[in-house]
PDB file of N, CA and C in Angstrom:
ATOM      1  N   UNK A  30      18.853  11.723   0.499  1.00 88.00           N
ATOM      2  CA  UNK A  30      17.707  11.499   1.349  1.00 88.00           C
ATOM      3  C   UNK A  30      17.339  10.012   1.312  1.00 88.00           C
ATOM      4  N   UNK A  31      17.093   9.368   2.221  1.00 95.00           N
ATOM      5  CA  UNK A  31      17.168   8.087   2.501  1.00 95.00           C
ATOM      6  C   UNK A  31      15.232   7.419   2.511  1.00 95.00           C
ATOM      7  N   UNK A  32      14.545   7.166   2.348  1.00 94.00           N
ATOM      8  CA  UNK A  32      13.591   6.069   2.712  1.00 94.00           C
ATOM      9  C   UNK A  32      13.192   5.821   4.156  1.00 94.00           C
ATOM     10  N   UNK A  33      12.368   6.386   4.932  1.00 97.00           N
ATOM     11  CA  UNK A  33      12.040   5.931   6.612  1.00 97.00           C
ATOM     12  C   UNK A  33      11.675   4.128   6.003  1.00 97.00           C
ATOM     13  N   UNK A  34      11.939   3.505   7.404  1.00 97.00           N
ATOM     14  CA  UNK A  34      11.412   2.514   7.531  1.00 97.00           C
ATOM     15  C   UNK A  34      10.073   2.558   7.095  1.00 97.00           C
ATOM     16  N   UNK A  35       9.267   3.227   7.238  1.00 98.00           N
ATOM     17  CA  UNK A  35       7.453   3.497   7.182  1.00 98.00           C
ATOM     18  C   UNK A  35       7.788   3.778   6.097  1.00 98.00           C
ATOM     19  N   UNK A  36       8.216   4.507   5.143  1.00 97.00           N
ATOM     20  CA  UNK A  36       8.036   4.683   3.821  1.00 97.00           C
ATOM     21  C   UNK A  36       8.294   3.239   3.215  1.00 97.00           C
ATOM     22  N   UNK A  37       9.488   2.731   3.159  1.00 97.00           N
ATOM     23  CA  UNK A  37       9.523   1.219   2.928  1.00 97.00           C
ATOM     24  C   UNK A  37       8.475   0.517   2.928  1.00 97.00           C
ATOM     25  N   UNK A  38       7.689   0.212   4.062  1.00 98.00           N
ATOM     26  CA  UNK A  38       6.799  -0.612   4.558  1.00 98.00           C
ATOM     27  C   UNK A  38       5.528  -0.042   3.562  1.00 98.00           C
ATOM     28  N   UNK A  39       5.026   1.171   3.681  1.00 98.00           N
ATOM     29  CA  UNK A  39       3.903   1.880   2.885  1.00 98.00           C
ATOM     30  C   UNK A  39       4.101   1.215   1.423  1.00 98.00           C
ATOM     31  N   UNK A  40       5.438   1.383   0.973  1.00 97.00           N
ATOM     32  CA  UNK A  40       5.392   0.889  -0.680  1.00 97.00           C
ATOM     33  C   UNK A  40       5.509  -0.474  -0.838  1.00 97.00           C
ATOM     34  N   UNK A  41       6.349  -0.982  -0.027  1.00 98.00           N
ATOM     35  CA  UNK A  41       5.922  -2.548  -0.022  1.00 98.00           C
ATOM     36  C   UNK A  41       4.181  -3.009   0.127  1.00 98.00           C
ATOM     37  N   UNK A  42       3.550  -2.497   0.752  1.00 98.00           N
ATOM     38  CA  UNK A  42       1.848  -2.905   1.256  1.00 98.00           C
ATOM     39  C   UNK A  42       1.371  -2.310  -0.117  1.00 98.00           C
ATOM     40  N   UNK A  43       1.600  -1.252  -0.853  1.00 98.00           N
ATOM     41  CA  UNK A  43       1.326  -0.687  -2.114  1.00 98.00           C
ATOM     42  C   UNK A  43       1.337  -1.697  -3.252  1.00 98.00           C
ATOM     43  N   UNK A  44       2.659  -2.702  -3.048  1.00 98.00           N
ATOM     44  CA  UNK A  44       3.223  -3.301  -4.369  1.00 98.00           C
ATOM     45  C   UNK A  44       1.960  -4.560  -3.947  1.00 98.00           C
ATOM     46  N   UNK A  45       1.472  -4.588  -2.764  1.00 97.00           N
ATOM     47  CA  UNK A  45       0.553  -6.295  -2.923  1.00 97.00           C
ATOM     48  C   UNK A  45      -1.209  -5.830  -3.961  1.00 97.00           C
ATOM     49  N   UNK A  46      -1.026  -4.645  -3.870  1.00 97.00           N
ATOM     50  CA  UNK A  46      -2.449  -4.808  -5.030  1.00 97.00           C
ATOM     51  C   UNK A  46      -2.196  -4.822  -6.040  1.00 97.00           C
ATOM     52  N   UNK A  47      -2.664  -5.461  -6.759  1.00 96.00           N
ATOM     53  CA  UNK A  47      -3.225  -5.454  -8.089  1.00 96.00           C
ATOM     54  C   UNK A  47      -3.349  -4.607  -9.019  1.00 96.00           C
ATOM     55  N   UNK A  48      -2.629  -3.665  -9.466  1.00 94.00           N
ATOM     56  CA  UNK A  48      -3.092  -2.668 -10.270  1.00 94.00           C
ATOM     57  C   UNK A  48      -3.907  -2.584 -11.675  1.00 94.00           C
ATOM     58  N   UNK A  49      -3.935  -4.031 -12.276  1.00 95.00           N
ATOM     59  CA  UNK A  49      -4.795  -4.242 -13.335  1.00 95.00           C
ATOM     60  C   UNK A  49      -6.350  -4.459 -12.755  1.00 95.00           C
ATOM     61  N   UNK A  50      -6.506  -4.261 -11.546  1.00 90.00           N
ATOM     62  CA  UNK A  50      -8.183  -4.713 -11.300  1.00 90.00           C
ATOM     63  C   UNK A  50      -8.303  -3.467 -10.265  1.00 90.00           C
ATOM     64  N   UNK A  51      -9.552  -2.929 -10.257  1.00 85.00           N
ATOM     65  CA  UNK A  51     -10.029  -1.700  -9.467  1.00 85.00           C
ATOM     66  C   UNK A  51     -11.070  -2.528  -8.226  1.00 85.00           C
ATOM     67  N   UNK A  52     -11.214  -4.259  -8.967  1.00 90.00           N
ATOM     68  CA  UNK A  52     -11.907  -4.925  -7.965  1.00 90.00           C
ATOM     69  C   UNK A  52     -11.288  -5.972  -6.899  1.00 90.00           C
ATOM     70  N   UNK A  53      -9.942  -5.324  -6.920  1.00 93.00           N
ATOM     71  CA  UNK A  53      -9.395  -6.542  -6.110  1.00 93.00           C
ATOM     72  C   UNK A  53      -8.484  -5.400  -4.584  1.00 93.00           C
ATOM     73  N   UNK A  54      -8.839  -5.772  -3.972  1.00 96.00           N
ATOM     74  CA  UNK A  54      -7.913  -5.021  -2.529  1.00 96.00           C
ATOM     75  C   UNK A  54      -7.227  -5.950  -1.872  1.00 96.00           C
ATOM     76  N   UNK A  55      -6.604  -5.734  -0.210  1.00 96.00           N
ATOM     77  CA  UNK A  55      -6.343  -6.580   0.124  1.00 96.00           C
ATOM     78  C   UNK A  55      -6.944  -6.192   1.881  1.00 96.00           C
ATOM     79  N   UNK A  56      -6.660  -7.197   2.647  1.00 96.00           N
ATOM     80  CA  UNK A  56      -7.095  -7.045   3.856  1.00 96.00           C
ATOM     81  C   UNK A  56      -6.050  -7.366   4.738  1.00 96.00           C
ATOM     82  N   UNK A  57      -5.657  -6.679   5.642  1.00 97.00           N
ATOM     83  CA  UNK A  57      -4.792  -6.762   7.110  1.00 97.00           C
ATOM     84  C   UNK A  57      -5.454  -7.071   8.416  1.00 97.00           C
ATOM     85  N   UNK A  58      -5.360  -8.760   8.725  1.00 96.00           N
ATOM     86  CA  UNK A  58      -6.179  -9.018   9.425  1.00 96.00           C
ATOM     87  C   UNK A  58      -6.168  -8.547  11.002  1.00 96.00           C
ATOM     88  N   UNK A  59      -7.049  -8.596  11.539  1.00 91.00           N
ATOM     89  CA  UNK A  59      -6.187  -7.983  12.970  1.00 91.00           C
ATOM     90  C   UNK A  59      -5.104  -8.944  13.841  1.00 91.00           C
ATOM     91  N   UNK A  60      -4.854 -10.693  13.579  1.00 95.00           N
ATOM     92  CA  UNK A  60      -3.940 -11.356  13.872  1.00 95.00           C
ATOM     93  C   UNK A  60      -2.314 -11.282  13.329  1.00 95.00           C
ATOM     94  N   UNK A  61      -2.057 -10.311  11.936  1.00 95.00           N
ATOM     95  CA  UNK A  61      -1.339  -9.765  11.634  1.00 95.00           C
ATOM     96  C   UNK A  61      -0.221  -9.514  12.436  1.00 95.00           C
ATOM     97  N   UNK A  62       0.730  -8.805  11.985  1.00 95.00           N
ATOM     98  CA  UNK A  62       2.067  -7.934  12.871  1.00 95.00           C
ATOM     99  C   UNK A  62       1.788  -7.212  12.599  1.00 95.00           C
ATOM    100  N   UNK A  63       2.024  -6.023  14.227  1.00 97.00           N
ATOM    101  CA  UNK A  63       1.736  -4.832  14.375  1.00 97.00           C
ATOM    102  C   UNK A  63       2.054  -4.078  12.959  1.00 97.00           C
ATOM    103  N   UNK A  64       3.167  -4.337  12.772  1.00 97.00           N
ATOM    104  CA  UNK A  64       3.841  -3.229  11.372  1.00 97.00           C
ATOM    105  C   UNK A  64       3.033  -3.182  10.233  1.00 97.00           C
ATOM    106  N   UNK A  65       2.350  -4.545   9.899  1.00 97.00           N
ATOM    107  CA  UNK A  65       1.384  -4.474   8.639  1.00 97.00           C
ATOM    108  C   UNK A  65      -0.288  -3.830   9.295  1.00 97.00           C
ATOM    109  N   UNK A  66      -0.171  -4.179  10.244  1.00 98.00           N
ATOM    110  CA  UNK A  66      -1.516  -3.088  10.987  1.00 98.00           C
ATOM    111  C   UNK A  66      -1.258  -1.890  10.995  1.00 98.00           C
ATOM    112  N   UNK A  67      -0.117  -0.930  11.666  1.00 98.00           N
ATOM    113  CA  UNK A  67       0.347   0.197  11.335  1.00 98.00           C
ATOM    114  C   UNK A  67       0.413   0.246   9.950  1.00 98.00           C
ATOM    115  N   UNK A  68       0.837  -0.358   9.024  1.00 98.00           N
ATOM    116  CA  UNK A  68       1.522   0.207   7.436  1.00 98.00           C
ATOM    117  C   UNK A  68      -0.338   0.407   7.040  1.00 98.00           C
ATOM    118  N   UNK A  69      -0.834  -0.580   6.948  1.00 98.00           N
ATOM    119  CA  UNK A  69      -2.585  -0.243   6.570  1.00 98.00           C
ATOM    120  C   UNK A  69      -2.993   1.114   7.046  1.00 98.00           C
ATOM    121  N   UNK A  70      -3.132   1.123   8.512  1.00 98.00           N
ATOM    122  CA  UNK A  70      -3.675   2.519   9.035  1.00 98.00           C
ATOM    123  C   UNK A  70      -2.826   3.382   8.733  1.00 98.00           C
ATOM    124  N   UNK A  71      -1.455   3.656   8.443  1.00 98.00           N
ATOM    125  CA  UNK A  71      -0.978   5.613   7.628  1.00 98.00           C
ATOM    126  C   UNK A  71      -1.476   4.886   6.388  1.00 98.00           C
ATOM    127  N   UNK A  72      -1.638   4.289   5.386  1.00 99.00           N
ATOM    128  CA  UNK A  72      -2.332   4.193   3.813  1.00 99.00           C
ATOM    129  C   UNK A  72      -3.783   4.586   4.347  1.00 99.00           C
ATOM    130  N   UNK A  73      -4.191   4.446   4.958  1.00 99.00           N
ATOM    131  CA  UNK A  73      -5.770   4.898   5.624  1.00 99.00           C
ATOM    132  C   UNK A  73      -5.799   5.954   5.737  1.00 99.00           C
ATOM    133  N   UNK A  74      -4.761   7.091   6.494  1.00 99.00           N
ATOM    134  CA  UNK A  74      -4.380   7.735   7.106  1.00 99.00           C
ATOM    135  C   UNK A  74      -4.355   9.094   5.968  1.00 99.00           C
ATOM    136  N   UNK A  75      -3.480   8.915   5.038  1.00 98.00           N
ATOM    137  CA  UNK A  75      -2.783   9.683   3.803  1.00 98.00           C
ATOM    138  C   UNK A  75      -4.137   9.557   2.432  1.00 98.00           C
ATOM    139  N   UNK A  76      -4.701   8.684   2.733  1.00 98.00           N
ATOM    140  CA  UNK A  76      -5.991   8.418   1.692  1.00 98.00           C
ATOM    141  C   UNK A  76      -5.743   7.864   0.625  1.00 98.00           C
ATOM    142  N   UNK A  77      -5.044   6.671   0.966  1.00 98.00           N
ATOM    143  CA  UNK A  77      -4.386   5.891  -0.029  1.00 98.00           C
ATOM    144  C   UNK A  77      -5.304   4.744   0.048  1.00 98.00           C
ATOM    145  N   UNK A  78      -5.975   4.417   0.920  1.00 98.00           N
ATOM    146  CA  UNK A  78      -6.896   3.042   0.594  1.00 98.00           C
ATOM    147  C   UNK A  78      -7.994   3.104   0.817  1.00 98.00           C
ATOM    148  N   UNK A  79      -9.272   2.629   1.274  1.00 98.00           N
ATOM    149  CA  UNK A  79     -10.433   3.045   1.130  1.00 98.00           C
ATOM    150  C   UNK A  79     -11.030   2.323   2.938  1.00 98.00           C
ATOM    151  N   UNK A  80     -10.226   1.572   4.035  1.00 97.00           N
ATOM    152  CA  UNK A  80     -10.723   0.696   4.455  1.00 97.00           C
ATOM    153  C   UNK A  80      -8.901   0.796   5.949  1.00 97.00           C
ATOM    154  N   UNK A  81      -9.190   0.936   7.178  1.00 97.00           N
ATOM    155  CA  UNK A  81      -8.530   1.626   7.657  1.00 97.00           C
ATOM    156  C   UNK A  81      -7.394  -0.142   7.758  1.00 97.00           C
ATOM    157  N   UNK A  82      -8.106  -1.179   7.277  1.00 96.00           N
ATOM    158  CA  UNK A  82      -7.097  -2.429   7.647  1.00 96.00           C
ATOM    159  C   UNK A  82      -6.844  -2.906   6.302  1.00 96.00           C
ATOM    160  N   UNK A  83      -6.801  -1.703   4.752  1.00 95.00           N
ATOM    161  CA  UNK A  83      -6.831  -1.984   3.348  1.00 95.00           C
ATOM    162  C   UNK A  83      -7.557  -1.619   2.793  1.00 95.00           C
ATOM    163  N   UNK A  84      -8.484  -2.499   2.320  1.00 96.00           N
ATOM    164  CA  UNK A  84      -9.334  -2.509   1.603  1.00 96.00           C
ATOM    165  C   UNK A  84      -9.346  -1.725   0.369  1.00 96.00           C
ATOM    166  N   UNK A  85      -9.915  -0.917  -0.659  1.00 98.00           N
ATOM    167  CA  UNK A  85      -9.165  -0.580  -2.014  1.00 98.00           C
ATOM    168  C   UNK A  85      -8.586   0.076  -2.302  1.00 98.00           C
ATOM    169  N   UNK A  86      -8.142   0.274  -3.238  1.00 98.00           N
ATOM    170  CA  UNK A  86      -6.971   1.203  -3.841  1.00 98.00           C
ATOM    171  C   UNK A  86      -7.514   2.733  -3.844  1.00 98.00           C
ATOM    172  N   UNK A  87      -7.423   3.961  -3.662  1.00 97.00           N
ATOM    173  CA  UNK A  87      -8.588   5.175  -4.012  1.00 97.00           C
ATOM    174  C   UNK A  87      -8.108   5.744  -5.057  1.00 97.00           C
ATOM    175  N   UNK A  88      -8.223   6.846  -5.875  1.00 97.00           N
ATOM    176  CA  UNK A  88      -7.762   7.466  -7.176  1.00 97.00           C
ATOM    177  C   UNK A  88      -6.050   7.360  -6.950  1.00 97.00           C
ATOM    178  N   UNK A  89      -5.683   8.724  -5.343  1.00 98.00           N
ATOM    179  CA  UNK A  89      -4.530   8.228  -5.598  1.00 98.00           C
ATOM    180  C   UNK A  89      -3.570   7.593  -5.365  1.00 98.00           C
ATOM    181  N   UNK A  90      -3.908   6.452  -4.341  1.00 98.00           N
ATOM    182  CA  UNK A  90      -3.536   4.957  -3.927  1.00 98.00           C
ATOM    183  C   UNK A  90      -3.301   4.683  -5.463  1.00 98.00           C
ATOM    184  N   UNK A  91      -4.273   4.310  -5.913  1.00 97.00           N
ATOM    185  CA  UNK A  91      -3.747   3.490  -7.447  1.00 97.00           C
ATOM    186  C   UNK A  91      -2.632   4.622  -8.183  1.00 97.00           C
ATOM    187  N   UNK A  92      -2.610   5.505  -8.080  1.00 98.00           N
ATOM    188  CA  UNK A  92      -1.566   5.953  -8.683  1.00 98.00           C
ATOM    189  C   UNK A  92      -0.211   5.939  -8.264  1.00 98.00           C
ATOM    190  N   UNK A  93       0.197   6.081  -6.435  1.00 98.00           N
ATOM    191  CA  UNK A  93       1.040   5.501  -6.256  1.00 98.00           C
ATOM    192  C   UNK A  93       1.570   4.219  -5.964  1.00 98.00           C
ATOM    193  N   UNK A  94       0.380   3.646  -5.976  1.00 98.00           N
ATOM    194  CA  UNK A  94       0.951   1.799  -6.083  1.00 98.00           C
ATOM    195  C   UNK A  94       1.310   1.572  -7.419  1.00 98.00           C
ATOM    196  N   UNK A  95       0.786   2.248  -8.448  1.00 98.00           N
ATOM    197  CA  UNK A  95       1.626   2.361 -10.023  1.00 98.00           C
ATOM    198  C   UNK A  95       2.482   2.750 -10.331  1.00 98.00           C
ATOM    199  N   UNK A  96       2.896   3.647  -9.560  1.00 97.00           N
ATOM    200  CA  UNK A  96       4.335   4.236  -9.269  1.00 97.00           C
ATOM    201  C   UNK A  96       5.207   3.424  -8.743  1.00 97.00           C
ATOM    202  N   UNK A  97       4.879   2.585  -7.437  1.00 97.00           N
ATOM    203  CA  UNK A  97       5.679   1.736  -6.797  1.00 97.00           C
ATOM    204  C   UNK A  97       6.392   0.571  -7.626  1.00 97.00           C
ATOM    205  N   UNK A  98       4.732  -0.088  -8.509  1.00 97.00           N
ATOM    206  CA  UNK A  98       4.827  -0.718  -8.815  1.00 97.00           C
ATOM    207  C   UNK A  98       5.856  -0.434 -10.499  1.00 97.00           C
ATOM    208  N   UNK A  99       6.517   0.582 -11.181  1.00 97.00           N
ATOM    209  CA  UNK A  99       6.977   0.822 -12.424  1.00 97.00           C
ATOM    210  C   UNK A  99       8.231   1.119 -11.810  1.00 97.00           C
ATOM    211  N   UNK A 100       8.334   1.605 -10.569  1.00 96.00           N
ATOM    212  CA  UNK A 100      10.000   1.891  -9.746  1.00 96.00           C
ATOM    213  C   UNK A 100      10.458   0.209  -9.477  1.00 96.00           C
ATOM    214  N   UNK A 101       9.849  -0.805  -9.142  1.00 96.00           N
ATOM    215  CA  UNK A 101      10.470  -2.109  -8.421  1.00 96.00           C
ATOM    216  C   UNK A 101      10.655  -2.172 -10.150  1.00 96.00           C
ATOM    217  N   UNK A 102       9.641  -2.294 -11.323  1.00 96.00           N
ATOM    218  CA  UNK A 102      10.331  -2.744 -12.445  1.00 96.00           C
ATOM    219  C   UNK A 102      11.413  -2.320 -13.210  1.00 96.00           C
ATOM    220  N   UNK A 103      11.549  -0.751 -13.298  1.00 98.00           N
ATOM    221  CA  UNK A 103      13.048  -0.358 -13.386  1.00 98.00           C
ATOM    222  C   UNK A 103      14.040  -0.804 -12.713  1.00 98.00           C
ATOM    223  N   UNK A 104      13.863  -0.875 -11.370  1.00 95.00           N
ATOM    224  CA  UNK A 104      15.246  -1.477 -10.287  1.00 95.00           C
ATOM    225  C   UNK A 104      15.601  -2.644 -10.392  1.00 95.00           C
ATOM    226  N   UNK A 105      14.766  -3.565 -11.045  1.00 94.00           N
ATOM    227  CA  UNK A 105      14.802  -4.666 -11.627  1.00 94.00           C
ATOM    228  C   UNK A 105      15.714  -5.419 -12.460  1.00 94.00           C
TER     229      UNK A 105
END
């Protein structure tokens, strides 16, 4: 089973927070590319962030951006 493009993109936008801070998010501005506007809104979408263009991590956003983020360090 292979990775959609959108799954790619979802865990990449995952790996830019911060997982040591519950106070740090990020923002997708609307001058952006479409794809990082789309990748924000399904993390919006699935209830992975708190903020439909980012904004924070939610219980289990942070758990799979910790996930993302312990898979890029194994592959590593």
């Amino acid at each position: 089973m292979n990775y959609s493009k959108e799954q790619i993109e979802e865990m990449e936008m995952l790996l830019l927070f911060n997982i040591n801070s519950s106070q740090e998010g990020i923002k997708v501005h609307s001058r952006a590319g479409q794809s990082a506007i789309a990748t924000a809104r399904r993390l919006y979408q699935k209830g992975l962030v708190t903020q439909i263009d980012g904004g924070y991590l939610t219980r289990i956003g942070y758990q799979a951006a910790e996930h993302a983020h312990r898979l890029r360090c194994i592959l590593n």
